XYZ file of C-alpha atoms in Angstrom:
654
model
C -74.152 -5.050 36.079
C -77.132 -7.813 37.346
C -74.994 -10.873 38.127
C -72.381 -9.241 35.918
C -70.088 -12.160 35.336
C -69.637 -10.116 32.167
C -68.065 -7.355 34.281
C -65.388 -9.855 35.242
C -64.872 -10.489 31.530
C -64.506 -6.774 30.911
C -62.079 -6.286 33.803
C -59.984 -9.164 32.494
C -60.173 -7.670 29.024
C -59.103 -4.223 30.164
C -56.097 -5.705 31.958
C -54.668 -6.922 28.672
C -55.360 -3.962 26.390
C -52.752 -1.530 25.120
C -54.474 1.834 24.959
C -51.603 3.612 23.256
C -52.627 2.313 19.827
C -55.931 4.147 19.754
C -56.224 6.833 17.119
C -56.296 10.446 18.192
C -59.777 11.931 18.463
C -61.144 15.294 17.422
C -61.514 18.329 19.653
C -64.920 19.630 20.628
C -66.665 21.593 17.924
C -68.068 25.053 18.572
C -71.528 23.480 18.846
C -70.364 21.038 21.526
C -68.431 23.733 23.369
C -71.519 25.958 23.408
C -73.708 23.058 24.535
C -71.422 22.205 27.436
C -70.982 25.817 28.529
C -74.782 26.152 28.637
C -74.941 23.311 31.183
C -73.089 25.568 33.620
C -76.105 27.889 33.606
C -78.679 25.113 33.932
C -77.553 23.422 37.147
C -76.538 24.653 40.616
C -72.765 24.331 40.303
C -72.271 26.769 43.174
C -73.537 24.013 45.487
C -70.333 22.265 46.654
C -71.906 20.270 49.484
C -71.325 16.934 47.768
C -67.566 17.525 47.784
C -67.664 18.263 51.504
C -69.742 15.132 52.062
C -67.463 12.966 49.927
C -64.296 14.144 51.689
C -65.709 14.006 55.224
C -64.218 11.323 57.428
C -61.121 10.854 55.249
C -58.524 8.683 57.000
C -55.933 7.608 54.432
C -55.377 6.552 50.840
C -52.859 4.540 48.903
C -49.913 6.861 48.195
C -50.079 6.371 44.431
C -53.699 5.204 44.207
C -52.485 1.970 42.658
C -53.296 -1.690 43.415
C -51.319 -4.521 41.838
C -52.264 -8.141 41.311
C -50.131 -11.067 42.415
C -48.584 -11.292 38.952
C -47.556 -7.639 39.060
C -50.237 -6.379 36.684
C -52.268 -3.324 37.607
C -55.650 -3.952 39.192
C -56.503 -0.325 39.925
C -54.776 2.962 39.178
C -56.343 6.252 40.189
C -53.306 8.151 38.935
C -54.675 7.628 35.415
C -57.423 10.066 36.403
C -55.192 12.848 37.716
C -56.509 15.003 34.877
C -59.719 15.312 36.937
C -57.956 17.459 39.539
C -58.853 20.495 37.438
C -62.098 22.023 38.669
C -63.256 23.337 35.312
C -64.414 20.865 32.720
C -62.747 20.851 29.310
C -64.908 21.407 26.264
C -64.846 17.649 25.559
C -66.714 16.686 28.764
C -70.181 17.689 29.927
C -69.569 19.803 33.082
C -72.175 17.837 35.016
C -70.446 14.523 34.248
C -67.071 16.154 35.015
C -68.400 17.080 38.452
C -69.540 13.496 39.086
C -66.225 12.165 37.816
C -64.313 14.398 40.229
C -66.477 13.230 43.123
C -65.911 9.590 42.191
C -62.166 10.269 42.099
C -62.110 10.980 45.856
C -60.704 7.733 47.140
C -59.312 5.914 50.142
C -60.460 4.871 53.621
C -63.175 6.969 55.255
C -64.690 6.965 58.745
C -68.490 6.919 58.760
C -68.777 6.922 62.541
C -67.002 5.290 65.456
C -66.865 1.606 64.573
C -67.774 1.919 60.874
C -65.552 2.688 57.882
C -65.792 2.617 54.096
C -63.285 1.961 51.328
C -64.348 4.166 48.431
C -62.865 4.893 45.022
C -60.796 1.699 44.958
C -63.173 -0.238 42.692
C -66.523 0.313 41.029
C -68.349 -0.190 44.350
C -67.677 0.566 48.028
C -66.582 -1.859 50.738
C -68.000 -1.138 54.186
C -66.121 -2.336 57.279
C -67.992 -2.604 60.581
C -66.264 -3.280 63.890
C -68.097 -5.935 65.900
C -67.404 -7.346 69.357
C -64.712 -9.807 68.293
C -63.878 -8.937 64.694
C -64.876 -7.218 61.492
C -68.068 -7.402 59.462
C -67.430 -6.621 55.796
C -70.272 -5.491 53.556
C -69.688 -6.072 49.831
C -66.046 -7.059 49.193
C -65.773 -5.325 45.805
C -65.288 -6.789 42.329
C -61.723 -8.071 42.562
C -59.771 -9.920 45.261
C -56.809 -7.585 44.732
C -58.750 -4.383 45.414
C -60.664 -5.950 48.320
C -57.419 -7.113 49.926
C -55.805 -3.724 49.382
C -58.803 -2.005 50.956
C -58.652 -4.231 54.021
C -54.899 -3.709 54.329
C -55.424 0.058 54.163
C -57.919 -0.297 57.013
C -55.434 -2.374 59.045
C -52.778 0.299 58.565
C -55.028 2.739 60.392
C -57.123 0.608 62.799
C -56.482 -2.341 65.129
C -56.077 -5.601 63.215
C -59.032 -7.853 63.962
C -60.116 -10.933 62.025
C -62.995 -10.813 59.585
C -65.820 -12.770 61.219
C -68.666 -12.045 58.788
C -69.288 -10.937 55.215
C -72.608 -9.530 54.003
C -73.560 -9.437 50.319
C -76.180 -6.735 49.797
C -77.225 -8.114 46.400
C -76.330 -10.370 43.523
C -74.298 -8.010 41.313
C -70.707 -9.203 41.011
C -69.056 -5.883 41.860
C -70.414 -6.474 45.378
C -69.042 -9.979 45.947
C -66.408 -10.872 43.338
C -63.499 -9.883 45.607
C -64.581 -11.965 48.607
C -61.468 -14.167 48.632
C -59.398 -11.045 49.073
C -60.777 -10.697 52.613
C -61.692 -14.256 53.734
C -60.968 -17.816 52.654
C -63.200 -20.799 52.136
C -61.432 -22.886 54.786
C -62.358 -20.440 57.537
C -65.956 -20.378 56.325
C -66.161 -24.178 56.330
C -64.579 -24.245 59.799
C -67.249 -21.877 61.113
C -64.829 -19.035 61.808
C -66.538 -16.752 59.286
C -70.207 -16.422 58.375
C -71.456 -15.175 55.033
C -74.901 -13.578 54.868
C -76.993 -12.842 51.785
C -80.646 -12.211 50.875
C -82.970 -14.924 49.600
C -82.209 -16.026 46.046
C -78.689 -14.606 46.056
C -76.837 -17.628 44.657
C -79.372 -18.315 41.912
C -79.237 -14.769 40.592
C -75.509 -14.267 41.202
C -74.673 -16.886 38.594
C -77.681 -17.116 36.311
C -78.566 -13.796 34.752
C -75.812 -13.492 32.183
C -75.388 -17.176 31.379
C -78.057 -17.468 28.695
C -77.471 -14.154 26.876
C -74.076 -13.496 28.437
C -72.152 -13.329 25.164
C -74.336 -10.530 23.786
C -74.468 -8.690 27.111
C -70.696 -8.846 27.452
C -70.174 -7.420 23.960
C -72.654 -4.631 24.581
C -71.189 -3.871 27.998
C -67.912 -2.843 26.368
C -69.898 0.107 25.060
C -71.753 0.870 28.307
C -68.578 0.951 30.400
C -66.320 2.387 27.703
C -64.131 -0.553 28.622
C -61.545 -0.021 25.906
C -61.296 3.758 26.069
C -58.124 5.283 27.501
C -58.689 7.612 30.476
C -58.524 11.235 29.455
C -60.414 14.364 28.543
C -61.334 12.862 25.176
C -61.726 9.324 26.506
C -62.957 7.652 29.663
C -63.732 9.914 32.606
C -66.255 7.978 34.719
C -69.036 5.399 34.670
C -71.346 7.555 36.796
C -71.844 4.694 39.244
C -68.161 4.712 40.144
C -64.840 5.481 38.543
C -64.201 2.291 36.564
C -63.949 -1.494 36.647
C -61.008 -3.004 38.473
C -58.736 -5.430 36.620
C -58.074 -7.819 39.465
C -58.150 -11.246 37.873
C -60.747 -13.951 38.353
C -63.986 -13.288 40.150
C -64.282 -15.214 43.404
C -67.392 -16.400 45.209
C -68.040 -18.058 48.538
C -71.581 -19.309 49.004
C -73.595 -17.810 51.860
C -73.715 -19.754 55.102
C -76.847 -17.871 56.181
C -79.816 -16.593 54.198
C -81.315 -13.484 55.767
C -85.059 -13.921 56.323
C -87.278 -11.196 54.929
C -87.057 -8.007 57.003
C -85.392 -9.857 59.881
C -83.412 -8.510 62.803
C -80.194 -10.457 63.418
C -77.331 -10.099 65.857
C -73.991 -10.445 64.071
C -70.859 -10.425 66.231
C -72.727 -8.601 68.953
C -74.265 -5.993 66.650
C -77.990 -5.759 66.027
C -78.764 -5.416 62.316
C -82.279 -4.705 61.039
C -82.731 -5.834 57.443
C -85.088 -4.458 54.808
C -85.556 -6.499 51.636
C -86.007 -4.938 48.194
C -86.159 -7.906 45.838
C -86.906 -7.372 42.167
C -85.817 -3.741 42.026
C -82.227 -2.674 41.315
C -81.357 -6.381 41.613
C -83.424 -9.539 41.777
C -82.062 -10.353 45.244
C -81.289 -7.267 47.332
C -81.404 -5.960 50.882
C -80.810 -2.820 52.890
C -79.758 -2.789 56.548
C -79.951 -0.501 59.571
C -77.485 -0.466 62.471
C -79.227 0.914 65.599
C -75.951 1.223 67.536
C -74.519 3.586 64.930
C -77.808 5.079 63.687
C -76.581 4.275 60.183
C -78.774 3.090 57.303
C -77.028 1.208 54.493
C -79.273 1.186 51.423
C -77.009 -1.097 49.367
C -77.601 0.001 45.775
C -81.259 0.879 46.193
C -80.252 4.528 46.474
C -77.239 6.265 44.978
C -76.007 9.751 44.260
C -77.606 9.828 40.817
C -80.398 8.380 38.722
C -79.823 4.653 38.362
C -80.804 2.348 35.498
C -84.392 1.208 35.158
C -82.970 -0.419 32.041
C -79.280 -0.994 31.546
C -78.107 -0.331 27.991
C -75.889 -3.423 27.935
C -79.149 -5.409 27.937
C -81.129 -6.961 30.789
C -84.703 -7.309 31.940
C -86.379 -3.976 32.685
C -86.543 -3.219 36.396
C -89.709 -2.356 38.270
C -89.459 1.387 38.910
C -92.702 1.470 40.875
C -91.570 -1.272 43.267
C -88.169 0.404 43.521
C -89.845 3.614 44.666
C -92.006 1.675 47.116
C -89.052 0.058 48.877
C -87.296 3.404 49.245
C -90.442 4.723 50.912
C -90.554 1.713 53.228
C -86.981 2.477 54.296
C -87.857 6.149 54.777
C -90.856 5.307 56.939
C -89.093 2.588 58.906
C -85.697 4.172 59.487
C -85.898 7.860 58.509
C -86.462 9.238 61.981
C -83.721 7.031 63.445
C -80.950 7.597 60.890
C -78.084 10.017 61.446
C -76.017 8.833 58.465
C -77.088 7.126 55.241
C -74.484 5.151 53.322
C -74.681 3.161 50.121
C -72.462 0.649 48.414
C -71.653 3.229 45.752
C -70.804 6.908 46.179
C -70.543 8.954 49.378
C -72.737 9.273 52.515
C -75.602 11.564 53.420
C -74.643 13.028 56.765
C -77.696 14.142 58.737
C -81.179 12.945 59.592
C -82.807 15.866 57.814
C -80.754 15.378 54.656
C -81.299 11.608 54.788
C -85.060 12.031 54.763
C -84.847 14.572 51.961
C -82.507 12.355 49.945
C -84.756 9.294 50.312
C -87.826 11.310 49.345
C -86.159 12.639 46.189
C -84.930 9.187 45.155
C -88.358 7.674 45.868
C -90.218 10.300 43.880
C -87.738 10.285 40.990
C -88.344 6.610 40.146
C -92.092 6.900 40.726
C -92.331 10.025 38.580
C -90.537 8.345 35.676
C -92.855 5.355 35.999
C -96.132 7.200 36.417
C -95.619 9.911 33.820
C -94.307 7.458 31.246
C -97.374 5.266 31.744
C -99.612 8.338 31.548
C -98.092 9.182 28.173
C -98.330 5.555 27.022
C -102.042 5.667 27.685
C -102.301 8.785 25.524
C -100.702 6.966 22.595
C -97.166 8.309 22.923
C -94.403 6.120 21.508
C -91.038 5.460 23.189
C -89.194 8.139 21.236
C -91.960 10.661 21.940
C -91.857 9.949 25.660
C -88.077 10.104 25.850
C -88.037 13.434 24.017
C -90.863 15.127 25.889
C -90.658 13.794 29.442
C -88.916 16.199 31.805
C -88.379 15.981 35.531
C -90.083 18.699 37.577
C -87.638 21.378 38.688
C -87.816 20.155 42.286
C -86.202 16.898 41.124
C -84.215 18.128 38.144
C -82.137 20.540 40.242
C -81.096 17.854 42.720
C -77.636 16.528 41.923
C -78.576 13.051 43.117
C -81.396 12.902 40.562
C -79.123 13.557 37.585
C -78.711 10.829 34.972
C -75.068 9.838 35.255
C -75.674 6.082 34.905
C -79.293 5.710 33.979
C -80.899 8.571 32.057
C -84.396 9.969 31.927
C -84.451 9.202 28.211
C -83.623 5.507 28.225
C -85.398 4.868 31.533
C -88.624 6.302 30.109
C -88.271 4.009 27.084
C -87.776 1.143 29.518
C -91.139 1.813 31.137
C -92.721 1.575 27.691
C -90.874 -1.662 27.048
C -91.963 -3.166 30.366
C -95.637 -2.589 29.658
C -95.912 -2.584 25.871
C -92.946 -4.523 24.465
C -91.101 -3.744 21.239
C -94.107 -3.203 18.945
C -95.585 0.305 18.717
C -98.917 -0.932 17.217
C -98.247 0.714 13.844
C -98.624 -2.077 11.242
C -95.911 -0.464 9.102
C -93.510 -1.377 11.874
C -94.839 -4.865 12.469
C -92.580 -6.582 9.958
C -90.051 -4.096 8.545
C -87.043 -5.083 6.493
C -84.004 -6.183 8.516
C -81.392 -3.444 9.132
C -79.064 -4.098 6.183
C -81.841 -4.391 3.608
C -83.612 -1.377 5.071
C -80.415 0.681 4.965
C -79.692 -0.283 1.359
C -83.160 0.757 0.161
C -83.156 3.933 2.265
C -79.788 5.090 0.916
C -80.963 4.279 -2.605
C -84.103 6.368 -2.130
C -81.989 9.238 -0.759
C -79.936 9.384 -3.942
C -77.021 7.145 -3.033
C -74.255 7.240 -0.478
C -72.352 10.202 -1.966
C -75.441 12.408 -1.918
C -76.287 11.364 1.630
C -72.751 12.067 2.864
C -72.664 15.447 1.127
C -75.871 16.533 2.845
C -74.826 15.008 6.171
C -71.589 17.008 6.129
C -73.681 20.169 5.933
C -75.817 18.997 8.840
C -72.682 18.147 10.813
C -71.459 21.692 10.330
C -74.822 22.845 11.716
C -74.277 20.713 14.832
C -77.051 18.222 14.015
C -75.052 15.300 15.391
C -77.962 13.067 16.355
C -79.261 13.060 12.809
C -75.828 12.691 11.249
C -75.083 9.694 13.450
C -78.414 8.156 12.445
C -78.086 8.655 8.705
C -74.403 7.640 8.588
C -75.400 4.468 10.389
C -77.700 3.736 7.455
C -74.894 4.295 4.958
C -72.504 2.082 6.941
C -75.085 -0.701 7.167
C -75.637 -0.413 3.422
C -71.870 -0.449 2.754
C -69.556 -1.081 5.741
C -66.512 -0.312 3.540
C -67.539 3.308 2.961
C -64.708 5.101 4.769
C -66.225 8.565 4.426
C -69.460 7.425 6.068
C -67.577 5.674 8.857
C -65.470 8.742 9.611
C -68.372 11.183 9.507
C -70.452 8.855 11.681
C -67.537 8.581 14.123
C -67.178 12.357 14.227
C -70.866 12.768 15.069
C -70.796 10.072 17.757
C -67.702 11.657 19.258
C -69.389 15.032 19.686
C -72.452 13.345 21.203
C -70.112 11.604 23.640
C -68.501 14.888 24.606
C -71.948 16.351 25.281
C -73.323 13.374 27.243
C -74.094 13.791 30.928
C -74.272 10.037 31.528
C -71.037 8.114 31.822
C -72.765 5.189 30.109
C -73.832 7.279 27.115
C -70.370 8.816 26.812
C -68.878 5.335 26.861
C -71.294 4.066 24.207
C -70.820 7.027 21.875
C -67.012 7.055 22.117
C -66.741 3.282 21.789
C -68.915 3.494 18.672
C -66.695 6.208 17.249
C -63.575 4.174 17.992
C -64.917 1.031 16.314
C -66.088 2.931 13.251
C -62.523 4.155 12.823
C -60.628 1.051 13.853
C -63.061 -1.845 13.624
C -64.229 -4.008 16.512
C -61.503 -4.769 19.008
C -60.654 -8.462 19.629
C -61.524 -9.801 23.044
C -59.782 -12.862 24.460
C -61.530 -13.438 27.756
C -63.042 -16.513 29.341
C -66.625 -16.998 30.336
C -67.087 -17.798 34.001
C -64.553 -18.008 36.826
C -64.088 -21.332 38.650
C -65.899 -20.099 41.768
C -68.910 -18.970 39.770
C -68.836 -22.126 37.669
C -69.009 -24.323 40.754
C -72.179 -22.512 41.735
C -73.798 -22.937 38.308
C -76.666 -25.406 38.461
C -76.348 -28.286 36.000
C -79.710 -27.430 34.502
C -78.352 -24.005 33.533
C -75.674 -25.769 31.487
C -78.368 -27.603 29.521
C -80.246 -24.323 29.062
C -77.031 -22.843 27.667
C -76.660 -25.784 25.269
C -80.239 -25.281 24.131
C -79.794 -21.620 23.177
C -76.602 -22.493 21.268
C -78.165 -25.285 19.230
C -77.812 -24.802 15.459
C -81.378 -25.517 14.358
C -80.421 -26.320 10.777
C -77.899 -28.949 11.835
C -80.495 -30.411 14.185
C -83.233 -30.596 11.566
C -84.930 -34.009 11.364
C -82.745 -35.355 14.175
C -84.165 -37.131 17.203
C -81.782 -38.007 20.014
C -82.380 -39.056 23.609
C -79.367 -38.948 25.908
C -79.150 -39.910 29.560
C -76.760 -37.638 31.425
C -75.419 -38.376 34.906
C -73.342 -36.213 37.229
C -71.952 -39.026 39.324
C -70.540 -37.279 42.393
C -73.661 -35.191 43.003
C -75.998 -38.033 41.983
C -77.860 -35.935 39.424
C -79.749 -37.629 36.596
C -81.062 -35.918 33.472
C -82.786 -36.981 30.272
C -81.966 -34.813 27.250
C -84.309 -34.900 24.277
C -83.484 -33.436 20.866
C -86.564 -33.210 18.651
C -87.996 -30.632 16.251
C -84.610 -28.811 16.346
C -85.230 -28.168 20.030
C -83.260 -29.408 23.025
C -85.167 -30.022 26.257
C -84.317 -31.849 29.455
C -85.942 -33.447 32.464
C -84.319 -33.739 35.854
C -84.352 -36.822 38.073
C -85.158 -39.218 35.262
C -83.491 -41.574 32.754
C -84.806 -43.239 29.590
C -84.215 -46.971 29.079
C -84.451 -46.444 25.320
C -81.916 -43.584 25.206
C -79.549 -43.494 22.245
C -76.573 -42.841 24.529
C -75.598 -42.411 28.149
C -73.062 -39.933 29.520
C -71.536 -40.086 33.011
C -69.040 -37.601 34.475
C -68.234 -35.751 37.670
C -69.177 -32.143 38.205
C -65.480 -31.240 38.274
C -65.072 -32.641 34.770
C -67.995 -30.564 33.538
C -66.482 -27.471 35.173
C -63.143 -28.089 33.454
C -64.892 -28.348 30.110
C -66.840 -25.141 30.642
C -63.657 -23.351 31.700
C -61.971 -24.702 28.522
C -59.365 -26.543 30.575
C -60.315 -29.650 28.617
C -62.882 -30.687 26.001
C -65.536 -33.363 25.732
C -63.465 -35.505 23.310
C -60.326 -35.165 25.439
C -62.245 -35.998 28.601
C -63.634 -39.118 26.923
C -60.127 -40.174 25.857
C -58.833 -39.555 29.400
C -61.566 -41.690 30.915
C -63.141 -38.725 32.702
C -66.378 -39.296 30.769
C -67.965 -42.731 30.451
C -70.151 -43.308 27.394
C -72.719 -46.048 26.907
C -74.886 -46.792 23.891
C -74.036 -45.086 20.602
C -71.132 -42.610 20.979
C -72.130 -41.030 17.650
C -75.356 -39.796 19.235
C -73.439 -37.917 21.943
C -70.779 -36.479 19.632
C -73.440 -35.725 17.042
C -75.235 -33.532 19.557
C -72.015 -31.713 20.442
C -71.423 -30.930 16.765
C -74.751 -29.117 16.666
C -73.736 -26.710 19.455
C -72.171 -23.473 18.258
C -69.978 -20.968 20.064
C -71.111 -17.438 19.167
C -68.592 -14.846 18.071
C -67.615 -12.535 20.902
C -66.986 -9.498 18.720
C -70.059 -9.264 16.512
C -70.760 -5.916 14.904
C -72.719 -3.284 16.787
C -71.968 -0.075 14.951
C -71.838 -1.985 11.663
C -73.460 -5.166 10.305
C -72.695 -8.434 12.100
C -70.621 -9.739 9.203
């Protein structure tokens, strides 16, 4: 989820969706049933150790597994997943994913060791609670204030009530900090009663990653997380990384009071904590930590009980798998012989020194293997699809449950390695400048004898269980004619079966969301962009970058505007220049010959970005002072577009 302000959008979206209107889906076909039964013979399902590990240390859980928001809406409801209590997977779920889903359904408060507890299965991530000399140290206060508060209250029901004296953010993904105001408040932080620790670069990356391309990432993330699928055997079962996204209202953020120096050792409320940085891997700003008193290593999200994403299918920069492997090895070398328990900020612990070292070695070698073997195949001329199809993990990794692709997959991670080194172009000139998707689809369907002929043949292939091909060719027919109901339904049927077969929660979500939208059309989303806390942390320059990528080039053609922009309360000065249909800016400067000048407070800008007011209304209210030619300022605003939130994915954009 990267900074994942988009995850907040999805959690807000899910809170307002009625799932009862979704059309009924098909059962598993014989082909899918056979495929899923075969998985039972391919993996060591007799190994139940993970269930023992996940249940160990259980203290208590919410009686109904439900968390409510202040307004009475549901923030979290594990009862929706009661269908997972059955041990045997239905035909509509890959047994391996079913196993992971059942593990992620184990929820409540758990004791790691004397003085350390975890709240698990009450949001996408875990919240770790450490007992210091005078109070509590909380690591990663979840995605939502409601779930974070409920987790802390569950702890207080079973342990002495001490104040929270410190919060640690392991990295910049919002599911690890968005609930912070559920456990502390800003007044106590400003008064020095609570310290907030984070790695270098945390604030920059916590708010920046999804600002520029956030609209597209948010739309695509509805597919990755299956955000609009109802829980059930034919719907949502798990994300792989955790059960689901909480629906706890606005994301909150309190800026760190202390930046942790690289690989430092700090004493926090009487506890020695040894930090290990891992920047530029799973997140741009990330750290692990070791507690000598407890002999516990917390790897944050650098390790998890599955294969993580080298590339996330919602869209983001490709991660460095080689560096990721390196930092796991550093942790193994530095802390392996001293660790009795390994915990992470997702999933369940590893409970012994021997198993910790084995677990770290497998995770290290998994990411390095994917990197090295993909590059080896790149250098032999293999293309992304070739690599994804042919690359297999060695049995020593493949048979480890915590190397299975429940969130990332070997297929799309291998393609990511290609992308990181080689980009989108495969060097074949025929692919250098192909027709755009709709034109390509129209010609392809024409060459294949027309839509009716294609659908007739595809129905035969569907009956043979060739769902990958059917999904591909029906996509061509739909892009050639989005109104073709037969193509939409057959494509949905194929995607549905692929979803039932998928081992990755992310792939299941994508396939089933695609099937749903083929049948029902894209679902309207009415969510905001950034929460007030995140907005306050957004640098002003990022706002101008956002304006620049939303500039309608045609409207800006032949225009030249220079605008001085002042943020009065923070004493920031900018010079905006519109020229060649391009908007650029310079900080700490003004132009005496500017066409217009704009002056406002940062609070006014925040209100505009949060759609609590608008530029024209703020001008009328006197919140914005204009000098020079007002038409220059308003002319620029008229060139800025707001992209549609629900553009087509499984069908053409319009």
